Coordinates of C-alpha atoms in Angstrom, one line a residue:
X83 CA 0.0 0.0 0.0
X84 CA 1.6 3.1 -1.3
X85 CA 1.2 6.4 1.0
X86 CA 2.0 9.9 0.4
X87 CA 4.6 11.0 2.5
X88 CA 3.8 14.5 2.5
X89 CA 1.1 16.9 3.3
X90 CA -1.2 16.8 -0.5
X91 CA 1.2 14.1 -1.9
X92 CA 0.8 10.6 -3.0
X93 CA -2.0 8.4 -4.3
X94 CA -4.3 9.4 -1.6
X95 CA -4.2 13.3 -2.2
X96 CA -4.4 12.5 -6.3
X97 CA -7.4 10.3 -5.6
X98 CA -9.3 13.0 -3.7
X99 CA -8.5 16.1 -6.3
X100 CA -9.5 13.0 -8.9
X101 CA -13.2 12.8 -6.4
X102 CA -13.7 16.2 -6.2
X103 CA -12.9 17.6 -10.1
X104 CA -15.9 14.3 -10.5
X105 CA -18.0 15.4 -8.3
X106 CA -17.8 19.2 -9.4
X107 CA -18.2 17.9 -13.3
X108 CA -21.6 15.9 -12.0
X109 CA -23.1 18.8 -10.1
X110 CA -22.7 21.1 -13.1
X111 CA -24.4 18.0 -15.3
X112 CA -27.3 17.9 -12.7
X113 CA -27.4 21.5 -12.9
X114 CA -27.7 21.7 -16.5
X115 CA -29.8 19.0 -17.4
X116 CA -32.8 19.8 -14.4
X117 CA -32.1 23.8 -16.3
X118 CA -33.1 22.4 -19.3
X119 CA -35.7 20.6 -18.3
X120 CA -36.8 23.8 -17.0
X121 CA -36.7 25.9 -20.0
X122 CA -37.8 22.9 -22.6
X123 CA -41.1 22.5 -19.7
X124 CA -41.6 26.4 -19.4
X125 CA -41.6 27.0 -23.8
X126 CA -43.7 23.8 -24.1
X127 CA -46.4 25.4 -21.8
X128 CA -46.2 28.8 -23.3
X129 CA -46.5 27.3 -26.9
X130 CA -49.6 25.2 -25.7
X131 CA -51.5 27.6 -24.7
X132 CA -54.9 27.5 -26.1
X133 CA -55.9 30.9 -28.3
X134 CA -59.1 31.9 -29.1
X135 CA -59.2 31.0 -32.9
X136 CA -59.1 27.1 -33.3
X137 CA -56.7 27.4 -36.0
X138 CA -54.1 24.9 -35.5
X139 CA -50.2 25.4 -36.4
X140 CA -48.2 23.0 -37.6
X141 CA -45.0 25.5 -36.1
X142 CA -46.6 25.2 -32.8
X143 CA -47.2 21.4 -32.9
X144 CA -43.6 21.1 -34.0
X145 CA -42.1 23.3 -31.3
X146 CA -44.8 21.0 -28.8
X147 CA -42.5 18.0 -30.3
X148 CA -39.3 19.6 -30.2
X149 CA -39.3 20.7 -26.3
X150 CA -40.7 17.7 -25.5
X151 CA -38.2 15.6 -27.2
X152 CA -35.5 17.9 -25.6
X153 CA -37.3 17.0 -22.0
X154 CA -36.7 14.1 -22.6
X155 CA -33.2 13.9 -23.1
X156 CA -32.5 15.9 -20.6
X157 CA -34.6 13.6 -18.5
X158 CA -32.7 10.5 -20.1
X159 CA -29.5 12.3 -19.3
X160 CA -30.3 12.7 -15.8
X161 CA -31.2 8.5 -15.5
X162 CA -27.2 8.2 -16.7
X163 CA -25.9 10.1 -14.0
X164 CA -27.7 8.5 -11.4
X165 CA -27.0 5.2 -12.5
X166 CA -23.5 6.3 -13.2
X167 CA -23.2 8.1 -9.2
X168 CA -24.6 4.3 -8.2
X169 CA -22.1 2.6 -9.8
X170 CA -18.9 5.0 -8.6
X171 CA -20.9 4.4 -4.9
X172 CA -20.5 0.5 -5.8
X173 CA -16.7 0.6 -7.4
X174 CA -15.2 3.2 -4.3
X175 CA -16.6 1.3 -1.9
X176 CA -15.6 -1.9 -3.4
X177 CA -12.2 -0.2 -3.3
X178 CA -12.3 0.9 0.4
X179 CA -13.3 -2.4 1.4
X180 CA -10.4 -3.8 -0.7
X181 CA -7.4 -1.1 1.4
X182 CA -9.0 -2.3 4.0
X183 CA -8.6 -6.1 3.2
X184 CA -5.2 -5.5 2.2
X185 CA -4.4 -3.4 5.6
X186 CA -5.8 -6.2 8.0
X187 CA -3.4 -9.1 6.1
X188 CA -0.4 -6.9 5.6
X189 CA -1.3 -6.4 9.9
X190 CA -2.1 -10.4 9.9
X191 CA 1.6 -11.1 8.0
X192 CA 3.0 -9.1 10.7
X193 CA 1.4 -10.8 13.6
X194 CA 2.1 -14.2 12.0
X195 CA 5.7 -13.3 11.3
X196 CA 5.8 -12.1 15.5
X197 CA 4.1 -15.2 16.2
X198 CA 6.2 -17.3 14.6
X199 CA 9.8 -15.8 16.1
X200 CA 8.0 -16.2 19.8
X201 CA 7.6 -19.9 19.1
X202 CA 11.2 -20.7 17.8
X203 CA 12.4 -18.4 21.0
X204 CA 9.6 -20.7 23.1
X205 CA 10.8 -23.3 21.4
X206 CA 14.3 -23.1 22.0
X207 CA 14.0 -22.1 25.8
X208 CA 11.8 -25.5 26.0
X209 CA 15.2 -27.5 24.3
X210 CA 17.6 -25.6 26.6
X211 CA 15.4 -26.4 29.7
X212 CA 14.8 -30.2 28.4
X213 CA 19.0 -30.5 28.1
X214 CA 19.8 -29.0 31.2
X215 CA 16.8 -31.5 33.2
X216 CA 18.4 -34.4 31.0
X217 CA 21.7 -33.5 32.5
X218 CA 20.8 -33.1 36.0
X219 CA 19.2 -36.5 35.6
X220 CA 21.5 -38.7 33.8
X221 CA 24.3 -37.5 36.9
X222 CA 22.0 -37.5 39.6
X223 CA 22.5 -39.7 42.8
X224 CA 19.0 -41.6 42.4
X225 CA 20.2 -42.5 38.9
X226 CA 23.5 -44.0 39.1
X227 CA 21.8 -45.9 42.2
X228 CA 19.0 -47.2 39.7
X229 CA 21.6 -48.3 37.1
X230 CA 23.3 -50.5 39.8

């Protein structure tokens, strides 16, 4: 796991400037898309207004059409950039939970490696102990008065 060392270095810092530009480019998205949702609602209205002659436009139907149409893609547009904030929710915290994987076995690794020098030092104290007892017994008294 690579860290920065410094204050607004490393992966970490590039990876929040990398979240923010993101998130800044999505709110102006949002911010265009409900405007023109706006405007393309507001000029439908205006051109569906009922006059007093019945005389129907062809113009007016196509504008209807047209703003409508635009609505929609703005609309449509909108749909992407939920699904695509859903998906960066998904992937980051898929990532998270991966540092966080690969922080708890680089910590296991460690405690294995610790583990594992205790019981060749346990494990050495146990053979000194065993030699030393094997010594004391092999020239004790009660031996040698076995043996005979």
């Amino acid at each position: 796991m690579n860290k920065g060392t410094g204050v607004g270095t490393g992966p970490t810092a590039a990876a929040a400037a990398a979240a923010a530009q993101k998130q800044k480019t999505m709110m102006q998205r949002v911010e265009t898309d409900i405007g023109n949702i706006v405007e393309n609602f507001t000029q439908l209205v205006n051109v569906a207004r009922v006059n007093d002659p019945a005389v129907g436009n062809s113009q007016e139907a196509f504008m209807m059409e047209m703003r409508a149409a635009r609505m929609v893609q703005a609309a449509d547009s909108l749909l992407k950039l939920v699904s695509e904030l859903k998906q960066t929710a998904i992937f980051s915290g898929f990532a998270s939970l991966n540092d966080h994987v690969e922080q708890r076995s680089v910590e296991f690794d460690q405690q294995a490696k610790k583990t594992d020098r205790m019981l060749a030092r346990i494990g050495e104290e146990a053979a000194a102990s065993l030699k030393e007892l094997e010594s004391h017994y092999y020239s004790s008294a009660r031996r040698t008065a076995e043996s005979a």
